[in-house]
């Protein structure tokens, strides 16, 4: 039995780890079973995409940046593979009849159309790409029900919650506790990190990830996005979600049940395990993940988050309560601000200021609770334009 997989964003941190997971699974499975890559996608890293195509021999490959497609063709002239381009190419490979699982690992809202089209085809969607869930969680989860699609979390915290929830019934859940390493600025005070450099921000103490999520971990915006992600994935009200700092990143998250039992999932900080579980669920198979030896880790510590230094956390809860297009504004302002920070155009402290500014100033007509996809995309556009305007006018930037 072969399982056919599309990897959206195969050249990124999650994408390359997914290929490692597939190698690990196939090397330990009997010959008649395997996980096969039918389609891959990349954006600008065409050289790595070409190497992946040579090695994994997919039938299709999508190059989402049309300018890079030509460059990509040049790398693989001797190979027979169908090349698709643009957003349409991504949605096509997410919908292929042969595909069983779509591993969604594009970064940001760019992954939204392909995630939605996989859901509408009733696929299993192993979702790492958290931004679409933040922006359109209500829509994606309700359409998943409607079309019989399975949404399996890849984000390590959400995979841990998904696994822990299996220990009881939904109505028996008292709360969900999302853990966080605390990022590179755990223990710092707000005034000390306002001017943090790109190198300081990108030096995450535990996880090696793509640049956007690494910046999000430093602002703790990543945890704010994850609160909203959990709210939709597990249909839990924000009052039942808590955040706990756990610098060792061994306990990936936990669920407390009404009787007081706390069920947690543990493992080394490596995305291979949550990726693999989303591919093999409901089975557990031997793979490439290294074993946890608690006697080597020795000590697990926990502390409450510093909400004053990291105001993004409170914003996450605010947006999770509010719902509607506010989440699209929140996410878009952050995407635009992080991009500006990575381009050297703003200070680290400006990221949160820009997000707050957009949340305080978005037009009333974006308030709709049951926002349609078009309204959400409009809210995204509004916030990105607002960030550009702020940068032009140096407002609210010092
Ligand atoms: P990354 O930057 O390493 O990779 C991003 C991928 O998306 C690349 O393949 C890139 O080619 C593609 N891409 C970028 N811009 C695109 C665009 N405009 N259109 C189409 N494709 C585009 O990112 P990552 O760290 O692998 O993260 C991917 C997603 O998974 C993010 O949403 C992130 O929050 C989430 N996630 C990542 C980790 C991690 O450990 N890296 C953990 C949990 C969740
Ligand atoms: Mg996470």
Short mmCIF file of C-alpha atoms and ligand atoms in Angstrom, two decimals:
data_model
loop_
_atom_site.label_atom_id
_atom_site.label_comp_id
_atom_site.label_asym_id
_atom_site.label_seq_id
_atom_site.Cartn_x
_atom_site.Cartn_y
_atom_site.Cartn_z
CA UNK A 1 0.00 0.00 0.00
CA UNK A 2 1.42 3.34 -1.07
CA UNK A 3 0.39 6.68 0.43
CA UNK A 4 0.77 9.62 -1.93
CA UNK A 5 1.78 12.93 -0.41
CA UNK A 6 1.93 16.51 -1.66
CA UNK A 7 4.34 18.76 0.22
CA UNK A 8 3.52 22.46 -0.05
CA UNK A 9 6.69 24.38 0.83
CA UNK A 10 9.10 21.43 0.53
CA UNK A 11 12.21 23.66 0.52
CA UNK A 12 11.55 25.15 3.97
CA UNK A 13 12.43 23.95 7.44
CA UNK A 14 9.24 21.87 7.85
CA UNK A 15 9.35 20.75 4.21
CA UNK A 16 12.90 19.37 4.41
CA UNK A 17 12.16 17.70 7.76
CA UNK A 18 9.12 16.07 6.16
CA UNK A 19 11.33 14.53 3.47
CA UNK A 20 13.64 13.25 6.22
CA UNK A 21 10.61 11.72 7.98
CA UNK A 22 9.49 10.02 4.75
CA UNK A 23 12.99 8.55 4.27
CA UNK A 24 12.93 7.29 7.87
CA UNK A 25 9.50 5.71 7.51
CA UNK A 26 10.30 4.03 4.20
CA UNK A 27 13.53 2.56 5.47
CA UNK A 28 11.74 0.82 8.33
CA UNK A 29 8.56 -0.26 6.52
CA UNK A 30 8.01 -3.58 4.73
CA UNK A 31 8.41 -3.36 0.95
CA UNK A 32 4.70 -3.38 0.09
CA UNK A 33 4.12 -0.23 2.16
CA UNK A 34 5.58 3.19 1.50
CA UNK A 35 5.05 6.93 1.67
CA UNK A 36 5.56 8.49 -1.77
CA UNK A 37 5.97 12.08 -2.82
CA UNK A 38 3.71 12.90 -5.74
CA UNK A 39 4.16 16.69 -5.74
CA UNK A 40 6.50 19.28 -4.24
CA UNK A 41 6.42 23.05 -4.15
CA UNK A 42 9.00 25.77 -3.70
CA UNK A 43 9.14 29.52 -4.10
CA UNK A 44 12.56 31.08 -4.72
CA UNK A 45 15.02 28.37 -3.67
CA UNK A 46 14.92 26.68 -7.08
CA UNK A 47 18.27 24.97 -6.66
CA UNK A 48 17.15 23.01 -3.60
CA UNK A 49 13.79 22.31 -5.24
CA UNK A 50 15.63 20.84 -8.25
CA UNK A 51 17.75 18.63 -5.96
CA UNK A 52 14.57 17.40 -4.26
CA UNK A 53 12.94 16.66 -7.62
CA UNK A 54 15.98 14.60 -8.72
CA UNK A 55 15.92 12.62 -5.52
CA UNK A 56 12.18 12.10 -4.87
CA UNK A 57 10.97 12.00 -8.50
CA UNK A 58 7.54 13.61 -8.00
CA UNK A 59 5.09 13.68 -10.92
CA UNK A 60 4.38 17.38 -10.38
CA UNK A 61 6.23 20.35 -9.03
CA UNK A 62 4.80 23.80 -8.36
CA UNK A 63 7.02 26.89 -8.44
CA UNK A 64 4.86 29.56 -6.88
CA UNK A 65 7.00 32.51 -7.94
CA UNK A 66 6.45 32.76 -11.72
CA UNK A 67 9.80 34.54 -12.20
CA UNK A 68 11.63 31.64 -10.58
CA UNK A 69 9.86 29.01 -12.73
CA UNK A 70 12.14 29.70 -15.73
CA UNK A 71 15.22 29.45 -13.54
CA UNK A 72 13.89 26.16 -12.17
CA UNK A 73 13.30 24.74 -15.66
CA UNK A 74 16.96 25.45 -16.39
CA UNK A 75 18.05 23.23 -13.46
CA UNK A 76 16.04 20.16 -14.52
CA UNK A 77 16.04 20.13 -18.32
CA UNK A 78 16.85 16.41 -18.36
CA UNK A 79 14.00 15.40 -16.02
CA UNK A 80 10.45 14.50 -16.86
CA UNK A 81 8.23 16.33 -14.40
CA UNK A 82 5.16 18.49 -14.90
CA UNK A 83 5.86 22.05 -13.78
CA UNK A 84 2.99 24.21 -12.57
CA UNK A 85 3.30 27.84 -11.58
CA UNK A 86 1.77 30.54 -9.41
CA UNK A 87 -0.98 30.21 -6.85
CA UNK A 88 -2.92 28.06 -9.31
CA UNK A 89 -0.07 25.57 -9.40
CA UNK A 90 -0.23 25.25 -5.62
CA UNK A 91 -3.97 24.68 -5.56
CA UNK A 92 -3.64 22.11 -8.36
CA UNK A 93 -1.11 19.98 -6.49
CA UNK A 94 -3.22 20.24 -3.32
CA UNK A 95 -6.21 18.76 -5.14
CA UNK A 96 -4.74 15.89 -7.17
CA UNK A 97 -7.02 12.83 -7.18
CA UNK A 98 -4.14 10.49 -6.28
CA UNK A 99 -3.16 12.49 -3.19
CA UNK A 100 -4.02 11.14 0.24
CA UNK A 101 -2.23 13.70 2.42
CA UNK A 102 -1.31 17.31 1.81
CA UNK A 103 1.49 18.49 4.09
CA UNK A 104 0.97 22.26 4.35
CA UNK A 105 4.30 23.94 5.13
CA UNK A 106 4.24 27.24 3.28
CA UNK A 107 4.82 30.25 5.51
CA UNK A 108 2.12 32.91 5.96
CA UNK A 109 -1.14 33.66 4.21
CA UNK A 110 0.44 32.55 0.90
CA UNK A 111 -0.52 29.01 1.93
CA UNK A 112 -4.22 29.76 2.48
CA UNK A 113 -5.66 29.10 -1.01
CA UNK A 114 -3.93 25.71 -1.30
CA UNK A 115 -5.00 24.66 2.23
CA UNK A 116 -8.61 25.55 1.43
CA UNK A 117 -8.56 23.69 -1.85
CA UNK A 118 -7.15 20.55 -0.19
CA UNK A 119 -9.91 20.80 2.45
CA UNK A 120 -12.56 21.20 -0.25
CA UNK A 121 -11.28 18.01 -1.91
CA UNK A 122 -11.70 16.15 1.40
CA UNK A 123 -7.98 15.41 1.80
CA UNK A 124 -6.05 14.74 4.96
CA UNK A 125 -4.33 18.06 5.59
CA UNK A 126 -1.30 17.82 7.86
CA UNK A 127 -1.05 21.48 8.74
CA UNK A 128 2.10 23.23 9.90
CA UNK A 129 1.19 26.49 8.14
CA UNK A 130 -0.53 28.14 11.12
CA UNK A 131 -1.34 31.53 9.58
CA UNK A 132 -4.30 30.25 7.47
CA UNK A 133 -5.82 28.76 10.65
CA UNK A 134 -5.33 32.06 12.47
CA UNK A 135 -6.94 34.09 9.69
CA UNK A 136 -9.68 31.72 8.61
CA UNK A 137 -9.87 29.04 11.32
CA UNK A 138 -13.64 29.14 11.52
CA UNK A 139 -14.03 28.77 7.76
CA UNK A 140 -11.38 26.06 7.38
CA UNK A 141 -12.68 23.92 10.25
CA UNK A 142 -16.32 24.21 9.18
CA UNK A 143 -15.43 23.38 5.57
CA UNK A 144 -13.33 20.43 6.75
CA UNK A 145 -16.50 19.03 8.40
CA UNK A 146 -18.58 19.77 5.34
CA UNK A 147 -16.17 18.11 2.89
CA UNK A 148 -15.00 15.29 5.17
CA UNK A 149 -11.39 16.54 5.26
CA UNK A 150 -9.15 15.53 8.19
CA UNK A 151 -7.13 18.38 9.73
CA UNK A 152 -4.10 16.98 11.54
CA UNK A 153 -1.93 19.40 13.48
CA UNK A 154 1.82 19.48 12.81
CA UNK A 155 2.67 22.41 15.08
CA UNK A 156 4.34 20.56 17.99
CA UNK A 157 2.08 22.04 20.69
CA UNK A 158 -1.08 21.23 18.76
CA UNK A 159 0.12 17.74 17.95
CA UNK A 160 0.74 17.25 21.70
CA UNK A 161 -2.76 18.51 22.52
CA UNK A 162 -4.29 16.32 19.82
CA UNK A 163 -2.51 13.29 21.29
CA UNK A 164 -3.41 14.22 24.89
CA UNK A 165 -7.08 14.79 24.07
CA UNK A 166 -7.34 11.10 23.21
CA UNK A 167 -7.24 10.37 26.96
CA UNK A 168 -10.77 11.65 27.62
CA UNK A 169 -13.95 13.06 26.16
CA UNK A 170 -14.26 16.60 24.85
CA UNK A 171 -16.73 17.59 27.58
CA UNK A 172 -14.25 16.36 30.20
CA UNK A 173 -11.56 18.88 29.21
CA UNK A 174 -10.94 21.53 31.89
CA UNK A 175 -8.16 23.40 30.08
CA UNK A 176 -5.46 23.25 27.46
CA UNK A 177 -1.94 24.32 28.41
CA UNK A 178 0.30 25.45 25.55
CA UNK A 179 3.97 25.36 26.43
CA UNK A 180 6.61 27.71 25.04
CA UNK A 181 10.39 27.76 25.31
CA UNK A 182 10.14 31.50 25.99
CA UNK A 183 12.29 32.32 22.94
CA UNK A 184 15.68 34.08 22.90
CA UNK A 185 14.52 36.93 25.16
CA UNK A 186 13.11 34.95 28.08
CA UNK A 187 13.96 36.80 31.28
CA UNK A 188 14.66 40.11 29.47
CA UNK A 189 12.85 43.35 30.19
CA UNK A 190 10.97 45.23 27.51
CA UNK A 191 13.40 48.17 27.37
CA UNK A 192 16.36 45.81 26.85
CA UNK A 193 15.01 44.25 23.67
CA UNK A 194 13.48 47.17 21.75
CA UNK A 195 16.61 47.52 19.62
CA UNK A 196 17.57 43.84 19.45
CA UNK A 197 19.52 43.01 16.29
CA UNK A 198 18.52 40.53 13.63
CA UNK A 199 21.27 38.14 14.78
CA UNK A 200 20.05 38.25 18.38
CA UNK A 201 16.48 37.71 17.27
CA UNK A 202 17.33 34.81 14.96
CA UNK A 203 19.37 32.95 17.61
CA UNK A 204 16.59 30.75 19.01
CA UNK A 205 17.83 28.78 22.03
CA UNK A 206 16.05 25.50 21.14
CA UNK A 207 14.43 25.30 17.69
CA UNK A 208 15.96 25.70 14.20
CA UNK A 209 13.17 27.10 12.03
CA UNK A 210 12.44 29.43 9.13
CA UNK A 211 13.10 33.18 9.68
CA UNK A 212 9.47 34.33 10.05
CA UNK A 213 8.52 31.90 12.83
CA UNK A 214 11.88 32.55 14.53
CA UNK A 215 11.11 36.27 14.73
CA UNK A 216 7.59 35.37 15.92
CA UNK A 217 9.14 33.30 18.71
CA UNK A 218 11.21 36.28 19.85
CA UNK A 219 8.16 38.58 20.04
CA UNK A 220 6.09 35.66 21.46
CA UNK A 221 3.73 36.40 18.62
CA UNK A 222 4.17 32.74 17.71
CA UNK A 223 2.42 31.73 20.94
CA UNK A 224 -0.32 34.31 20.33
CA UNK A 225 -0.89 32.79 16.88
CA UNK A 226 -0.90 29.33 18.47
CA UNK A 227 -3.58 30.32 21.00
CA UNK A 228 -5.83 31.28 18.08
CA UNK A 229 -4.78 28.16 16.16
CA UNK A 230 -5.75 25.96 19.17
CA UNK A 231 -9.04 27.81 19.60
CA UNK A 232 -10.12 26.74 16.09
CA UNK A 233 -8.42 23.36 15.74
CA UNK A 234 -9.91 22.02 18.98
CA UNK A 235 -13.02 24.22 19.19
CA UNK A 236 -12.12 25.41 22.72
CA UNK A 237 -13.04 28.83 24.11
CA UNK A 238 -10.03 31.07 24.85
CA UNK A 239 -10.88 31.01 28.61
CA UNK A 240 -9.86 27.35 28.61
CA UNK A 241 -6.43 28.01 27.07
CA UNK A 242 -3.30 28.82 29.11
CA UNK A 243 0.33 29.46 28.22
CA UNK A 244 3.21 28.15 30.31
CA UNK A 245 6.91 28.79 29.76
CA UNK A 246 8.99 25.60 29.65
CA UNK A 247 12.54 26.41 28.49
CA UNK A 248 13.63 22.78 27.91
CA UNK A 249 10.85 22.21 25.32
CA UNK A 250 10.37 18.56 26.25
CA UNK A 251 6.72 18.71 27.34
CA UNK A 252 5.16 19.88 24.08
CA UNK A 253 1.81 20.83 25.65
CA UNK A 254 -0.84 19.30 27.90
CA UNK A 255 -4.52 18.88 28.61
CA UNK A 256 -6.05 19.08 32.09
CA UNK A 257 -9.26 17.09 32.53
CA UNK A 258 -12.12 17.85 34.97
CA UNK A 259 -10.88 15.27 37.49
CA UNK A 260 -7.54 17.09 37.73
CA UNK A 261 -5.54 14.61 35.64
CA UNK A 262 -3.02 16.30 33.37
CA UNK A 263 -2.04 14.41 30.23
CA UNK A 264 1.03 15.66 28.38
CA UNK A 265 3.03 14.56 25.36
CA UNK A 266 6.82 14.58 25.60
CA UNK A 267 9.66 14.23 23.14
CA UNK A 268 12.92 15.87 22.12
CA UNK A 269 12.49 19.24 20.41
CA UNK A 270 12.46 17.94 16.82
CA UNK A 271 9.60 18.53 14.39
CA UNK A 272 10.11 15.04 12.92
CA UNK A 273 7.79 13.47 15.50
CA UNK A 274 4.72 15.70 15.05
CA UNK A 275 5.17 15.61 11.26
CA UNK A 276 5.39 11.83 11.28
CA UNK A 277 2.36 11.42 13.54
CA UNK A 278 0.26 13.55 11.17
CA UNK A 279 1.35 11.32 8.26
CA UNK A 280 0.83 7.94 9.96
CA UNK A 281 -2.15 8.70 12.25
CA UNK A 282 -3.92 6.73 13.66
CA UNK A 283 -0.92 4.41 13.53
CA UNK A 284 2.42 4.93 15.25
CA UNK A 285 5.37 3.69 13.23
CA UNK A 286 9.11 3.48 13.86
CA UNK A 287 10.88 6.38 12.13
CA UNK A 288 13.82 8.75 12.32
CA UNK A 289 12.99 10.55 15.59
CA UNK A 290 15.65 10.33 18.30
CA UNK A 291 14.58 8.82 21.64
CA UNK A 292 13.93 10.94 24.70
CA UNK A 293 16.15 10.03 27.67
CA UNK A 294 14.81 11.92 30.66
CA UNK A 295 17.84 10.92 32.74
CA UNK A 296 19.93 12.95 30.28
CA UNK A 297 17.57 15.95 30.39
CA UNK A 298 17.36 15.61 34.21
CA UNK A 299 15.36 18.73 34.93
CA UNK A 300 12.13 20.13 33.52
CA UNK A 301 11.21 23.65 34.63
CA UNK A 302 8.11 25.79 34.23
CA UNK A 303 7.26 29.43 34.84
CA UNK A 304 4.46 31.90 34.04
CA UNK A 305 4.99 34.05 30.93
CA UNK A 306 5.98 37.71 31.34
CA UNK A 307 2.96 39.41 29.78
CA UNK A 308 4.40 42.89 30.31
CA UNK A 309 7.52 42.29 28.24
CA UNK A 310 5.55 40.29 25.68
CA UNK A 311 2.22 42.12 25.12
CA UNK A 312 1.63 40.01 22.00
CA UNK A 313 0.37 37.17 24.21
CA UNK A 314 -2.54 39.22 25.56
CA UNK A 315 -3.30 40.35 22.00
CA UNK A 316 -3.56 36.68 20.99
CA UNK A 317 -6.22 36.06 23.64
CA UNK A 318 -7.98 39.31 22.68
CA UNK A 319 -8.19 38.18 19.04
CA UNK A 320 -9.19 34.63 19.98
CA UNK A 321 -12.16 36.12 21.88
CA UNK A 322 -13.04 38.59 19.16
CA UNK A 323 -12.90 36.34 16.10
CA UNK A 324 -13.90 37.71 12.70
CA UNK A 325 -11.64 39.78 10.51
CA UNK A 326 -9.62 41.10 13.48
CA UNK A 327 -7.53 37.92 13.24
CA UNK A 328 -6.74 38.64 9.61
CA UNK A 329 -5.66 42.19 10.54
CA UNK A 330 -3.55 40.84 13.42
CA UNK A 331 -1.81 38.27 11.25
CA UNK A 332 -1.27 40.57 8.27
CA UNK A 333 0.14 43.41 10.36
CA UNK A 334 2.56 40.94 11.90
CA UNK A 335 3.57 39.39 8.55
CA UNK A 336 4.27 42.84 7.11
CA UNK A 337 6.11 44.06 10.22
CA UNK A 338 8.28 40.93 10.42
CA UNK A 339 9.18 41.28 6.75
CA UNK A 340 10.17 44.92 7.36
CA UNK A 341 12.23 43.92 10.38
CA UNK A 342 14.04 41.19 8.41
CA UNK A 343 14.71 43.72 5.64
CA UNK A 344 16.32 46.05 8.21
CA UNK A 345 13.63 48.74 7.80
CA UNK A 346 12.31 48.82 11.39
CA UNK A 347 13.46 48.07 14.93
CA UNK A 348 12.50 44.90 16.77
CA UNK A 349 10.24 46.86 19.15
CA UNK A 350 8.35 48.38 16.22
CA UNK A 351 6.86 45.01 15.26
CA UNK A 352 4.44 44.96 18.19
CA UNK A 353 3.74 48.70 17.89
CA UNK A 354 2.69 48.25 14.28
CA UNK A 355 0.44 45.29 15.10
CA UNK A 356 -1.19 47.24 17.98
CA UNK A 357 -1.63 50.27 15.73
CA UNK A 358 -3.43 48.19 13.07
CA UNK A 359 -5.68 46.50 15.66
CA UNK A 360 -6.66 49.89 17.08
CA UNK A 361 -7.36 51.51 13.73
CA UNK A 362 -8.92 49.03 11.34
CA UNK A 363 -12.17 50.21 9.77
CA UNK A 364 -15.51 49.24 11.35
CA UNK A 365 -16.71 47.44 8.26
CA UNK A 366 -14.03 44.81 8.87
CA UNK A 367 -15.77 43.84 12.13
CA UNK A 368 -18.09 41.19 10.59
CA UNK A 369 -18.16 38.09 12.82
CA UNK A 370 -18.80 35.49 10.14
CA UNK A 371 -16.41 37.08 7.70
CA UNK A 372 -16.33 35.56 4.23
CA UNK A 373 -13.04 34.63 2.60
CA UNK A 374 -13.20 37.81 0.52
CA UNK A 375 -13.68 39.93 3.66
CA UNK A 376 -10.76 38.22 5.36
CA UNK A 377 -8.54 38.83 2.35
CA UNK A 378 -9.64 42.46 2.33
CA UNK A 379 -8.70 42.79 6.00
CA UNK A 380 -5.29 41.27 5.19
CA UNK A 381 -4.79 43.76 2.39
CA UNK A 382 -5.88 46.70 4.54
CA UNK A 383 -3.38 45.86 7.31
CA UNK A 384 -0.46 45.31 4.92
CA UNK A 385 -1.16 48.65 3.26
CA UNK A 386 -1.48 50.33 6.65
CA UNK A 387 1.96 49.03 7.68
CA UNK A 388 3.44 50.37 4.44
CA UNK A 389 1.79 53.77 5.09
CA UNK A 390 3.13 53.83 8.66
CA UNK A 391 6.64 53.14 7.40
CA UNK A 392 6.34 55.94 4.84
CA UNK A 393 5.05 58.42 7.42
CA UNK A 394 7.18 57.13 10.32
CA UNK A 395 4.04 56.55 12.37
CA UNK A 396 3.66 55.26 15.05
CA UNK A 397 7.39 54.55 14.81
CA UNK A 398 9.77 56.65 16.88
P1 LIG B 1 10.47 28.37 5.93
O1 LIG B 1 10.63 29.82 5.70
O2 LIG B 1 11.65 27.56 6.31
O3 LIG B 1 9.81 27.70 4.63
C1 LIG B 1 8.72 28.26 4.00
C2 LIG B 1 8.34 27.50 2.73
O4 LIG B 1 7.31 28.25 2.09
C3 LIG B 1 9.48 27.38 1.71
O5 LIG B 1 9.36 26.15 1.04
C4 LIG B 1 9.20 28.52 0.73
O6 LIG B 1 9.64 28.21 -0.58
C5 LIG B 1 7.70 28.61 0.76
N1 LIG B 1 7.20 29.96 0.48
C6 LIG B 1 7.65 31.12 1.03
N2 LIG B 1 6.95 32.16 0.54
C7 LIG B 1 6.05 31.64 -0.32
C8 LIG B 1 5.04 32.22 -1.14
N3 LIG B 1 4.81 33.54 -1.19
N4 LIG B 1 4.28 31.38 -1.90
C9 LIG B 1 4.48 30.06 -1.86
N5 LIG B 1 5.43 29.46 -1.13
C10 LIG B 1 6.20 30.25 -0.35
O7 LIG B 1 9.31 28.21 7.02
P2 LIG B 1 9.11 27.03 8.09
O8 LIG B 1 9.87 27.34 9.32
O9 LIG B 1 9.27 25.70 7.45
O10 LIG B 1 7.57 27.25 8.47
C11 LIG B 1 6.51 26.87 7.60
C12 LIG B 1 5.20 26.99 8.35
O11 LIG B 1 5.18 26.03 9.41
C13 LIG B 1 4.97 28.35 9.02
O12 LIG B 1 3.61 28.68 8.96
C14 LIG B 1 5.39 28.12 10.46
O13 LIG B 1 4.73 28.96 11.36
C15 LIG B 1 4.97 26.67 10.67
N6 LIG B 1 5.74 25.96 11.69
C16 LIG B 1 7.08 25.81 11.55
C17 LIG B 1 7.82 25.14 12.53
C18 LIG B 1 9.32 24.93 12.37
O14 LIG B 1 9.90 24.23 13.21
N7 LIG B 1 9.95 25.44 11.36
C19 LIG B 1 7.17 24.65 13.67
C20 LIG B 1 5.80 24.82 13.78
C21 LIG B 1 5.09 25.47 12.79
MG1 LIG B 2 4.66 25.59 17.80
#
